[in-house]
């Protein structure tokens, strides 16, 4: 069955450091993969999308990589700030259904 | 341009009652997705609709749950004869014409938190 794995333990880092979050998937052939941010009590907010033929995508302090051989995406936040503290969700989108399917998310806590 | 609007934000129902959750997509969006989120769990896909059509309902329980997206008006997720296990946050998302085939993101509402007592 299809499975999406994100670190279940919270990631604690110091302000200014780079945060790296991991998303592994099995039994998927995603046409693309999305990353969202979710704050407590609120809906997810889209951050970045990376296609299967792209290795890396950047947007300001954010960087996403996509390795279809390893079946893994990495999400980086450079120069992290306390305001980056949130839960980050990855969502591979299969070429068949085209329905975003979400992992459990990883909680990021940036300490001042 | 208003975002995706969900109402009510909070809904309390007694066991056995019906819950109706509404979602107005962003202007110009014709695709709607419904997800359920339990505490400490991820978003679970329920149903994908276009105007007047259910495209994929593979994530929706066969009994008591139904969804519609009429030509006019919001999308409705209906839960009949609610049970305590239905307590969760229900999120709606919308995307432009072409849906996810266009490699676009989904825009989420703030959710409806259903509590069954």
Tab-separated table of C-alpha atoms in Angstrom:
chain	number	residue	atom	x	y	z
A	1	UNK	CA	0.000	0.000	0.000
A	2	UNK	CA	1.033	3.611	-0.496
A	3	UNK	CA	2.926	5.117	2.378
A	4	UNK	CA	4.328	8.568	3.161
A	5	UNK	CA	6.810	8.876	6.016
A	6	UNK	CA	7.869	12.074	7.707
A	7	UNK	CA	9.849	12.367	10.930
A	8	UNK	CA	7.305	11.944	13.697
A	9	UNK	CA	9.548	13.522	16.313
A	10	UNK	CA	9.701	17.296	16.514
A	11	UNK	CA	12.791	18.942	15.090
A	12	UNK	CA	14.307	21.481	17.467
A	13	UNK	CA	16.926	23.885	16.100
A	14	UNK	CA	18.490	27.197	17.005
A	15	UNK	CA	17.600	30.391	15.219
A	16	UNK	CA	19.844	31.022	12.235
A	17	UNK	CA	20.543	27.348	11.528
A	18	UNK	CA	19.270	25.365	8.567
A	19	UNK	CA	16.333	23.049	9.175
A	20	UNK	CA	16.110	19.917	7.043
A	21	UNK	CA	12.917	17.887	6.927
A	22	UNK	CA	12.582	14.510	5.237
A	23	UNK	CA	9.736	12.928	3.295
A	24	UNK	CA	10.009	9.324	2.124
A	25	UNK	CA	7.327	7.591	0.098
A	26	UNK	CA	6.709	4.018	-1.032
A	27	UNK	CA	4.467	2.537	-3.695
A	28	UNK	CA	4.041	5.935	-5.304
A	29	UNK	CA	4.956	7.303	-8.693
A	30	UNK	CA	4.342	10.981	-8.032
A	31	UNK	CA	4.002	13.324	-10.962
A	32	UNK	CA	5.005	16.028	-8.506
A	33	UNK	CA	5.354	16.672	-4.813
A	34	UNK	CA	4.110	19.587	-2.723
A	35	UNK	CA	5.141	20.992	0.645
A	36	UNK	CA	2.716	22.800	2.940
A	37	UNK	CA	2.963	24.561	6.261
A	38	UNK	CA	0.280	24.158	8.921
A	39	UNK	CA	-0.049	26.245	12.077
A	40	UNK	CA	-2.147	25.033	15.048
A	41	UNK	CA	-5.863	25.410	14.456
A	42	UNK	CA	-5.422	26.554	10.861
A	43	UNK	CA	-5.533	25.068	7.389
A	44	UNK	CA	-2.386	24.102	5.469
A	45	UNK	CA	-0.719	26.769	3.363
A	46	UNK	CA	1.103	25.859	0.158
A	47	UNK	CA	4.856	26.528	0.063
A	48	UNK	CA	6.529	24.809	-2.873
A	49	UNK	CA	5.872	22.333	-5.673
A	50	UNK	CA	8.530	20.247	-7.408
A	51	UNK	CA	7.947	18.127	-10.510
A	52	UNK	CA	9.280	14.636	-11.112
A	53	UNK	CA	11.763	15.901	-13.699
A	54	UNK	CA	13.162	18.569	-11.359
A	55	UNK	CA	15.958	17.880	-8.899
A	56	UNK	CA	15.758	21.077	-6.872
A	57	UNK	CA	13.508	24.081	-6.391
A	58	UNK	CA	14.155	27.262	-4.424
A	59	UNK	CA	11.995	30.069	-3.098
A	60	UNK	CA	13.596	32.688	-0.885
A	61	UNK	CA	14.908	30.796	2.196
A	62	UNK	CA	13.239	27.538	1.154
A	63	UNK	CA	14.755	24.734	-0.891
A	64	UNK	CA	13.215	21.427	-1.916
A	65	UNK	CA	14.962	18.454	-3.494
A	66	UNK	CA	13.291	15.494	-5.143
A	67	UNK	CA	15.032	12.155	-5.718
A	68	UNK	CA	12.708	9.750	-7.514
A	69	UNK	CA	15.307	6.960	-7.291
A	70	UNK	CA	15.532	7.192	-3.495
A	71	UNK	CA	11.811	8.062	-3.347
A	72	UNK	CA	12.624	10.969	-1.105
A	73	UNK	CA	12.160	14.714	-0.871
A	74	UNK	CA	14.124	16.993	1.432
A	75	UNK	CA	12.832	20.383	2.554
A	76	UNK	CA	15.328	22.959	3.785
A	77	UNK	CA	14.777	26.269	5.559
A	78	UNK	CA	17.941	28.333	5.745
A	79	UNK	CA	18.565	31.065	8.313
A	80	UNK	CA	15.621	29.745	10.308
A	81	UNK	CA	13.547	32.071	12.478
A	82	UNK	CA	11.179	31.416	15.409
A	83	UNK	CA	8.331	32.402	13.062
A	84	UNK	CA	9.171	29.312	10.988
A	85	UNK	CA	7.961	27.126	13.861
A	86	UNK	CA	5.057	25.081	12.500
A	87	UNK	CA	4.191	21.637	11.160
A	88	UNK	CA	5.403	20.930	7.637
A	89	UNK	CA	3.497	18.495	5.448
A	90	UNK	CA	4.651	16.785	2.283
A	91	UNK	CA	2.129	15.695	-0.319
A	92	UNK	CA	3.135	13.511	-3.245
A	93	UNK	CA	0.643	13.701	-6.091
A	94	UNK	CA	0.331	10.564	-8.198
A	95	UNK	CA	-0.003	10.841	-11.933
A	96	UNK	CA	-3.041	8.575	-11.829
A	97	UNK	CA	-5.389	10.195	-9.335
A	98	UNK	CA	-3.879	13.692	-9.174
A	99	UNK	CA	-5.103	13.931	-5.578
A	100	UNK	CA	-2.687	15.431	-3.010
A	101	UNK	CA	-2.038	12.774	-0.340
A	102	UNK	CA	-0.441	14.005	2.849
A	103	UNK	CA	2.103	12.679	5.284
A	104	UNK	CA	1.606	13.197	9.038
A	105	UNK	CA	3.927	16.156	9.005
A	106	UNK	CA	6.981	17.111	11.009
A	107	UNK	CA	6.823	19.710	13.734
A	108	UNK	CA	9.633	22.262	13.548
A	109	UNK	CA	10.509	24.370	16.584
A	110	UNK	CA	13.016	27.166	16.122
A	111	UNK	CA	14.457	28.466	19.375
A	112	UNK	CA	15.557	32.102	19.670
B	1	UNK	CA	-10.279	37.737	-3.704
B	2	UNK	CA	-11.539	35.880	-0.679
B	3	UNK	CA	-9.896	32.589	0.141
B	4	UNK	CA	-11.617	29.272	0.680
B	5	UNK	CA	-14.418	29.818	3.171
B	6	UNK	CA	-15.604	27.082	5.457
B	7	UNK	CA	-18.475	27.314	7.889
B	8	UNK	CA	-19.165	26.847	10.592
B	9	UNK	CA	-15.700	26.980	12.162
B	10	UNK	CA	-16.914	24.960	15.126
B	11	UNK	CA	-19.847	22.570	15.209
B	12	UNK	CA	-21.147	20.580	18.165
B	13	UNK	CA	-23.579	17.763	17.533
B	14	UNK	CA	-25.121	15.118	19.761
B	15	UNK	CA	-24.753	11.483	18.779
B	16	UNK	CA	-27.322	10.588	16.152
B	17	UNK	CA	-27.729	14.105	14.756
B	18	UNK	CA	-26.702	15.268	11.308
B	19	UNK	CA	-23.720	17.506	10.597
B	20	UNK	CA	-23.557	19.699	7.490
B	21	UNK	CA	-20.232	21.301	6.662
B	22	UNK	CA	-20.025	23.982	3.988
B	23	UNK	CA	-17.165	25.016	1.744
B	24	UNK	CA	-17.103	27.925	-0.679
B	25	UNK	CA	-14.088	27.590	-2.984
B	26	UNK	CA	-11.988	30.479	-4.169
B	27	UNK	CA	-13.495	32.526	-6.960
B	28	UNK	CA	-12.955	30.804	-10.291
B	29	UNK	CA	-12.100	27.435	-8.730
B	30	UNK	CA	-14.163	24.488	-9.845
B	31	UNK	CA	-12.421	21.634	-7.990
B	32	UNK	CA	-12.974	20.851	-4.338
B	33	UNK	CA	-11.273	18.320	-2.057
B	34	UNK	CA	-12.389	17.326	1.436
B	35	UNK	CA	-9.969	16.024	4.058
B	36	UNK	CA	-10.343	14.872	7.673
B	37	UNK	CA	-7.681	15.431	10.308
B	38	UNK	CA	-7.581	13.768	13.698
B	39	UNK	CA	-5.332	15.126	16.489
B	40	UNK	CA	-1.681	14.185	15.925
B	41	UNK	CA	-2.545	12.653	12.563
B	42	UNK	CA	-2.180	13.737	8.982
B	43	UNK	CA	-4.805	14.899	6.566
B	44	UNK	CA	-6.813	11.964	5.243
B	45	UNK	CA	-8.348	12.386	1.810
B	46	UNK	CA	-12.090	11.860	1.674
B	47	UNK	CA	-13.570	13.057	-1.611
B	48	UNK	CA	-12.741	15.032	-4.764
B	49	UNK	CA	-15.500	16.895	-6.573
B	50	UNK	CA	-15.998	19.109	-9.557
B	51	UNK	CA	-19.152	21.104	-10.148
B	52	UNK	CA	-22.066	18.627	-10.100
B	53	UNK	CA	-19.706	15.617	-10.252
B	54	UNK	CA	-17.997	13.350	-7.755
B	55	UNK	CA	-14.622	12.509	-9.274
B	56	UNK	CA	-13.181	10.306	-6.520
B	57	UNK	CA	-14.796	9.306	-3.238
B	58	UNK	CA	-12.426	6.483	-2.381
B	59	UNK	CA	-11.552	7.991	1.007
B	60	UNK	CA	-15.079	8.513	2.213
B	61	UNK	CA	-16.828	5.973	4.465
B	62	UNK	CA	-19.540	4.144	2.550
B	63	UNK	CA	-22.211	4.795	5.138
B	64	UNK	CA	-23.460	8.027	6.713
B	65	UNK	CA	-21.139	10.292	4.704
B	66	UNK	CA	-22.030	12.107	1.493
B	67	UNK	CA	-20.733	15.107	-0.431
B	68	UNK	CA	-22.003	17.347	-3.165
B	69	UNK	CA	-20.847	20.353	-5.139
B	70	UNK	CA	-23.877	21.826	-6.904
B	71	UNK	CA	-23.794	24.119	-9.890
B	72	UNK	CA	-24.670	27.017	-7.626
B	73	UNK	CA	-23.657	27.365	-4.014
B	74	UNK	CA	-21.073	25.817	-1.756
B	75	UNK	CA	-19.849	22.258	-1.532
B	76	UNK	CA	-21.501	20.360	1.315
B	77	UNK	CA	-20.113	17.465	3.330
B	78	UNK	CA	-22.929	15.742	5.171
B	79	UNK	CA	-22.506	13.294	8.012
B	80	UNK	CA	-25.674	11.554	9.119
B	81	UNK	CA	-26.212	9.977	12.538
B	82	UNK	CA	-22.911	11.223	13.867
B	83	UNK	CA	-20.893	9.150	16.327
B	84	UNK	CA	-18.099	10.195	18.705
B	85	UNK	CA	-15.498	8.849	16.263
B	86	UNK	CA	-16.572	11.485	13.723
B	87	UNK	CA	-15.095	14.210	15.951
B	88	UNK	CA	-12.276	15.753	13.930
B	89	UNK	CA	-11.239	18.783	11.921
B	90	UNK	CA	-12.612	18.730	8.376
B	91	UNK	CA	-10.735	20.733	5.783
B	92	UNK	CA	-11.794	21.743	2.327
B	93	UNK	CA	-9.391	22.749	-0.429
B	94	UNK	CA	-10.004	24.141	-3.893
B	95	UNK	CA	-7.990	24.396	-7.092
B	96	UNK	CA	-8.478	26.095	-10.444
B	97	UNK	CA	-10.053	24.492	-13.524
B	98	UNK	CA	-7.939	21.555	-14.584
B	99	UNK	CA	-7.433	20.681	-10.934
B	100	UNK	CA	-4.217	19.049	-9.901
B	101	UNK	CA	-3.532	18.084	-13.534
B	102	UNK	CA	-2.346	21.638	-13.966
B	103	UNK	CA	0.404	21.118	-11.381
B	104	UNK	CA	-1.102	23.749	-9.136
B	105	UNK	CA	-1.374	23.879	-5.419
B	106	UNK	CA	-4.528	23.388	-3.410
B	107	UNK	CA	-5.841	26.312	-1.380
B	108	UNK	CA	-7.199	25.286	1.999
B	109	UNK	CA	-9.890	26.737	4.199
B	110	UNK	CA	-9.491	27.099	7.959
B	111	UNK	CA	-11.489	23.978	8.638
B	112	UNK	CA	-14.585	23.006	10.587
B	113	UNK	CA	-13.986	21.426	13.951
B	114	UNK	CA	-16.733	18.919	14.635
B	115	UNK	CA	-17.298	17.729	18.171
B	116	UNK	CA	-19.776	14.960	18.807
B	117	UNK	CA	-21.031	14.773	22.382
